[in-house]
XYZ file of N, CA and C in Angstrom:
411
model
N -36.468 -44.471 -131.942
C -35.567 -44.725 -130.072
C -35.040 -45.529 -130.004
N -34.011 -45.881 -129.082
C -33.242 -47.123 -128.876
C -33.258 -46.899 -127.419
N -33.544 -47.857 -126.565
C -33.246 -48.576 -125.498
C -32.598 -49.149 -124.949
N -31.851 -48.961 -123.731
C -30.606 -49.710 -123.312
C -31.172 -50.390 -122.280
N -30.719 -51.516 -121.580
C -31.242 -52.151 -120.692
C -30.192 -52.423 -119.477
N -29.968 -51.880 -118.395
C -29.114 -52.037 -117.805
C -29.036 -53.231 -116.763
N -28.258 -54.351 -116.625
C -28.402 -55.330 -115.852
C -27.109 -55.172 -114.369
N -27.483 -56.322 -113.876
C -26.664 -56.304 -112.553
C -26.654 -55.200 -111.666
N -28.000 -55.159 -111.284
C -28.753 -54.007 -110.119
C -29.318 -54.935 -109.538
N -29.621 -54.273 -108.235
C -30.014 -55.082 -107.219
C -30.907 -53.785 -106.170
N -32.335 -53.788 -106.433
C -33.136 -52.994 -105.424
C -33.028 -51.362 -105.811
N -32.879 -50.850 -107.261
C -32.768 -49.649 -107.359
C -33.671 -48.780 -106.520
N -33.706 -47.962 -106.184
C -34.447 -46.835 -105.537
C -34.338 -45.668 -106.140
N -33.548 -44.962 -106.929
C -33.264 -43.875 -107.772
C -32.808 -43.878 -108.684
N -32.597 -43.189 -109.854
C -31.097 -42.898 -110.326
C -31.169 -41.549 -110.622
N -30.054 -41.057 -111.261
C -29.415 -40.169 -111.777
C -28.720 -39.927 -112.823
N -28.872 -38.547 -113.866
C -27.504 -38.681 -115.216
C -26.970 -37.688 -114.923
N -25.393 -37.669 -114.816
C -24.413 -36.838 -114.964
C -24.863 -35.647 -116.583
N -23.811 -34.606 -116.946
C -23.785 -34.062 -118.304
C -23.439 -34.732 -119.203
N -22.440 -35.826 -118.683
C -22.062 -36.760 -119.696
C -22.638 -37.783 -119.944
N -23.524 -38.134 -119.560
C -24.898 -39.080 -119.707
C -24.406 -40.063 -119.190
N -23.409 -40.453 -117.808
C -23.279 -41.243 -117.122
C -23.889 -41.368 -115.979
N -24.953 -42.866 -115.750
C -26.060 -43.134 -115.154
C -25.466 -43.663 -113.693
N -26.151 -43.017 -112.658
C -25.802 -43.438 -111.359
C -27.062 -44.084 -110.670
N -27.079 -45.372 -110.034
C -28.423 -45.937 -109.722
C -27.828 -46.303 -108.165
N -28.707 -45.553 -107.761
C -28.679 -45.775 -106.041
C -29.553 -47.739 -105.712
N -28.934 -48.432 -105.030
C -29.272 -49.684 -104.776
C -29.277 -50.023 -103.608
N -30.473 -50.023 -102.926
C -31.136 -49.877 -101.362
C -30.519 -51.245 -100.518
N -31.603 -52.099 -100.542
C -31.470 -53.290 -99.445
C -30.597 -54.018 -99.498
N -30.164 -54.692 -100.339
C -29.441 -56.015 -101.168
C -28.029 -55.626 -100.985
N -27.815 -53.968 -101.638
C -26.042 -54.557 -102.045
C -25.887 -52.910 -101.637
N -26.643 -51.708 -101.076
C -26.562 -50.836 -100.130
C -25.044 -50.102 -100.971
N -25.175 -49.762 -102.066
C -23.995 -49.045 -103.141
C -25.056 -48.192 -104.150
N -23.711 -47.346 -104.586
C -24.405 -46.547 -105.778
C -23.065 -47.165 -106.951
N -24.183 -48.146 -107.923
C -23.340 -48.067 -109.276
C -23.050 -47.490 -110.288
N -22.595 -46.965 -110.646
C -21.864 -46.352 -112.270
C -22.018 -46.732 -113.658
N -22.901 -46.149 -114.575
C -22.739 -46.798 -116.013
C -22.648 -45.584 -116.651
N -21.841 -46.022 -117.964
C -21.446 -45.131 -119.225
C -23.146 -44.735 -119.376
N -23.314 -43.817 -120.559
C -24.462 -43.730 -121.600
C -25.106 -44.502 -122.110
N -24.237 -45.881 -121.922
C -24.295 -47.219 -123.256
C -25.211 -48.113 -122.393
N -24.710 -48.039 -120.879
C -25.250 -49.029 -120.121
C -24.451 -49.482 -119.738
N -23.092 -49.483 -120.218
C -22.035 -50.595 -119.596
C -21.497 -50.093 -118.332
N -21.502 -51.343 -117.167
C -21.152 -50.708 -115.982
C -19.399 -50.461 -116.105
N -19.645 -49.301 -114.991
C -18.496 -48.276 -115.015
C -17.702 -48.815 -113.242
N -18.921 -49.541 -112.801
C -18.408 -50.388 -111.060
C -19.254 -49.352 -109.923
N -18.461 -49.951 -109.118
C -19.358 -49.301 -107.856
C -19.141 -47.486 -107.629
N -19.991 -46.866 -107.878
C -19.292 -45.064 -107.580
C -19.176 -45.065 -105.886
N -19.877 -45.661 -104.772
C -19.886 -45.259 -103.913
C -20.684 -46.420 -102.972
N -19.967 -46.588 -101.525
C -20.346 -47.478 -100.877
C -19.959 -48.840 -101.247
N -20.294 -49.902 -100.433
C -19.648 -51.261 -100.423
C -20.693 -52.634 -100.577
N -20.811 -53.296 -100.877
C -22.187 -54.376 -100.656
C -21.563 -55.228 -99.298
N -21.011 -55.160 -98.495
C -20.656 -55.645 -97.357
C -21.598 -55.823 -96.008
N -21.832 -56.460 -95.489
C -22.924 -56.272 -94.254
C -21.900 -56.561 -93.541
N -21.994 -56.457 -91.814
C -22.925 -55.277 -91.460
C -22.609 -54.068 -91.883
N -23.456 -53.167 -91.621
C -23.519 -51.542 -92.216
C -22.299 -51.004 -90.916
N -21.413 -50.248 -91.318
C -20.205 -49.860 -90.886
C -20.033 -48.189 -91.051
N -20.447 -47.182 -89.884
C -20.743 -46.327 -90.120
C -19.435 -45.184 -90.899
N -19.034 -45.125 -92.056
C -17.660 -45.056 -92.011
C -17.931 -44.027 -93.663
N -16.844 -44.007 -94.168
C -16.883 -43.283 -95.483
C -16.991 -44.140 -96.523
N -17.091 -45.590 -96.525
C -16.985 -46.210 -97.478
C -18.237 -47.009 -97.591
N -19.250 -46.972 -96.594
C -20.340 -47.840 -96.290
C -21.304 -46.534 -96.599
N -22.393 -47.391 -96.912
C -23.723 -46.346 -97.405
C -25.046 -47.354 -97.181
N -25.794 -46.742 -95.897
C -26.603 -47.843 -95.170
C -28.408 -47.767 -96.041
N -28.832 -48.003 -96.970
C -30.073 -47.567 -97.673
C -30.137 -46.251 -98.739
N -29.339 -46.380 -99.441
C -29.242 -45.151 -100.217
C -30.353 -45.251 -101.079
N -31.424 -43.537 -100.719
C -32.689 -43.699 -101.375
C -32.851 -42.681 -102.333
N -31.931 -41.913 -102.437
C -32.202 -40.739 -103.351
C -30.804 -40.327 -104.017
N -30.996 -39.889 -104.894
C -29.518 -39.452 -105.671
C -29.794 -38.424 -106.669
N -28.614 -37.352 -107.098
C -28.844 -36.287 -108.111
C -27.359 -36.442 -108.463
N -26.971 -35.496 -109.340
C -25.936 -35.242 -109.703
C -26.176 -33.392 -110.156
N -24.918 -32.664 -109.657
C -25.321 -31.188 -109.846
C -24.227 -30.436 -111.415
N -24.234 -29.946 -111.496
C -24.003 -29.121 -112.758
C -22.395 -29.428 -113.187
N -22.071 -29.542 -111.575
C -20.201 -29.058 -111.505
C -19.670 -31.141 -111.504
N -21.172 -32.226 -111.440
C -20.515 -33.305 -111.536
C -20.396 -34.015 -109.556
N -20.754 -32.975 -108.573
C -21.108 -34.091 -107.468
C -22.403 -34.214 -107.585
N -22.010 -35.444 -106.532
C -22.975 -36.517 -106.334
C -23.561 -36.620 -104.865
N -24.949 -35.966 -104.992
C -25.580 -35.833 -103.567
C -26.400 -37.255 -103.433
N -26.046 -38.046 -102.211
C -27.049 -39.330 -101.871
C -27.720 -38.859 -100.526
N -28.847 -39.103 -100.327
C -29.647 -39.195 -99.427
C -29.342 -40.926 -98.532
N -29.235 -41.147 -97.720
C -28.686 -42.444 -97.105
C -29.908 -42.426 -95.908
N -30.877 -43.291 -96.431
C -32.332 -43.133 -95.426
C -31.786 -43.868 -94.473
N -31.840 -45.209 -94.603
C -31.620 -46.025 -93.078
C -30.296 -45.619 -92.436
N -29.209 -44.977 -93.046
C -27.983 -44.576 -92.398
C -28.538 -43.128 -91.219
N -29.588 -42.408 -91.841
C -29.544 -41.029 -91.747
C -29.008 -39.899 -91.589
N -28.394 -39.952 -92.967
C -27.273 -38.988 -93.531
C -27.569 -38.762 -94.882
N -27.070 -37.193 -95.190
C -26.974 -36.823 -96.678
C -25.371 -36.938 -96.967
N -25.398 -37.600 -98.308
C -23.587 -37.475 -98.243
C -23.238 -36.688 -99.996
N -22.514 -36.100 -99.614
C -21.787 -35.504 -101.101
C -20.627 -36.519 -101.667
N -20.076 -36.505 -102.938
C -19.072 -37.241 -103.688
C -18.692 -36.223 -104.731
N -17.431 -36.345 -104.781
C -16.687 -35.548 -105.649
C -17.152 -36.639 -107.281
N -17.179 -35.827 -108.254
C -16.992 -36.558 -109.565
C -16.028 -38.150 -109.501
N -15.334 -38.165 -108.891
C -14.255 -39.000 -109.161
C -14.739 -40.263 -107.879
N -15.735 -39.557 -107.212
C -16.394 -40.757 -105.716
C -15.656 -40.625 -104.533
N -15.125 -39.381 -104.542
C -14.400 -39.108 -102.832
C -15.585 -38.579 -101.927
N -16.222 -39.291 -100.991
C -16.923 -38.533 -100.115
C -16.176 -37.085 -99.283
N -16.824 -35.848 -100.159
C -16.891 -34.983 -99.344
C -17.291 -34.513 -98.264
N -18.505 -34.548 -97.923
C -19.142 -34.407 -96.447
C -20.405 -35.239 -96.315
N -20.612 -34.989 -95.081
C -21.647 -36.034 -94.603
C -22.614 -35.031 -93.832
N -23.961 -34.822 -93.983
C -24.819 -34.270 -92.515
C -25.714 -35.821 -92.165
N -25.974 -35.273 -90.595
C -26.304 -36.667 -89.889
C -25.260 -37.536 -89.332
N -25.466 -38.053 -88.205
C -24.862 -39.045 -87.843
C -25.082 -40.381 -88.028
N -23.878 -40.898 -88.738
C -24.228 -42.112 -89.472
C -25.083 -43.289 -88.510
N -25.839 -44.013 -88.866
C -26.710 -44.687 -88.363
C -27.415 -43.946 -87.146
N -27.035 -43.141 -86.815
C -28.375 -42.393 -85.754
C -28.979 -41.665 -85.833
N -30.367 -42.062 -85.726
C -31.919 -41.172 -86.364
C -31.697 -39.778 -85.803
N -32.268 -38.849 -86.188
C -32.330 -37.746 -85.377
C -30.994 -37.237 -84.452
N -30.187 -37.196 -84.889
C -28.921 -36.563 -84.234
C -28.052 -36.088 -85.092
N -28.174 -34.809 -85.299
C -27.265 -33.939 -85.728
C -27.891 -32.210 -85.530
N -27.202 -31.816 -84.179
C -28.272 -30.710 -83.707
C -27.454 -29.712 -84.388
N -25.988 -29.750 -84.808
C -25.267 -28.684 -85.382
C -26.003 -28.082 -86.584
N -26.812 -29.039 -87.247
C -27.120 -28.635 -88.931
C -28.441 -28.567 -88.622
N -29.250 -29.048 -87.756
C -31.089 -29.254 -87.847
C -31.809 -29.107 -86.601
N -30.667 -28.732 -85.474
C -31.561 -28.607 -84.305
C -32.178 -30.320 -83.617
N -32.355 -30.177 -82.311
C -32.610 -31.611 -81.686
C -33.631 -32.115 -82.277
N -33.710 -33.449 -82.809
C -34.789 -34.427 -83.332
C -35.214 -34.059 -84.542
N -34.593 -32.859 -85.372
C -35.048 -32.788 -86.803
C -34.588 -33.675 -87.939
N -33.524 -34.492 -87.990
C -32.873 -35.361 -88.835
C -33.721 -36.557 -88.958
N -34.077 -37.044 -89.570
C -34.514 -38.909 -89.870
C -35.078 -39.021 -91.194
N -34.789 -39.953 -91.897
C -35.095 -40.761 -92.841
C -34.744 -39.805 -94.208
N -34.100 -39.259 -94.546
C -33.666 -38.560 -95.480
C -34.231 -39.267 -96.508
N -35.601 -38.683 -97.539
C -35.835 -39.559 -98.588
C -35.011 -39.115 -99.624
N -34.715 -38.035 -100.415
C -34.361 -37.743 -101.352
C -33.649 -36.384 -101.431
N -33.092 -36.384 -102.773
C -32.330 -35.009 -102.794
C -32.498 -34.743 -104.093
N -32.841 -33.138 -104.088
C -32.908 -32.434 -105.636
C -32.116 -31.387 -105.849
N -31.553 -31.027 -107.199
C -30.723 -29.724 -107.312
C -31.214 -29.324 -108.722
N -31.655 -27.976 -108.557
C -31.964 -27.041 -109.574
C -31.536 -26.022 -109.148
N -30.435 -25.701 -109.425
C -29.437 -24.354 -108.940
C -29.308 -24.431 -107.598
N -30.385 -25.134 -106.922
C -30.426 -24.811 -105.292
C -30.415 -26.659 -105.109
N -29.688 -27.249 -103.866
C -29.942 -28.096 -103.288
C -30.707 -28.414 -102.259
N -32.083 -29.114 -102.350
C -33.016 -29.156 -101.225
C -32.646 -30.580 -100.719
N -32.583 -30.299 -99.174
C -32.529 -31.855 -98.485
C -33.951 -32.426 -97.752
N -34.983 -32.598 -98.176
C -36.000 -32.971 -97.695
C -35.990 -34.490 -96.695
N -36.441 -34.685 -95.326
C -36.320 -35.552 -94.776
C -37.538 -36.069 -94.198
N -37.638 -37.345 -93.951
C -39.027 -38.390 -93.487
C -39.504 -37.338 -92.503
N -39.347 -36.701 -91.890
C -39.790 -35.805 -90.602
C -40.708 -34.790 -91.613
N -40.777 -34.213 -92.746
C -41.535 -33.391 -93.553
C -40.693 -31.894 -93.676
N -39.610 -31.795 -93.482
C -39.018 -30.718 -93.153
C -37.677 -30.558 -94.372
């Protein structure tokens, strides 16, 4: 068995691997981004987010990515715990949608009802996408 050490990451909280073996690392508190590495561990760059502060609620910033998964089509799902959103990206890194209102806890009544969204914690795909949140829903 051969092991590869990936360097140049800060505060990794979750990792996902796509069907090509590319590795996605959710980096939370200091870098606010998702980094992408190839199957050998070589850095391919920032997949989503930016290491800039302060947090700006737009499509280029992520605040506290805490969970990540990749579906069979290569779409990448990110739970943005501190920013209170779930985000979906294309395989190329374009944000396709966001659930929740950036930076505002428990505010997305169109999708979750009043007061139901708070601190998304993880994302899991197994022929279905499950979006648990910190309110245990």
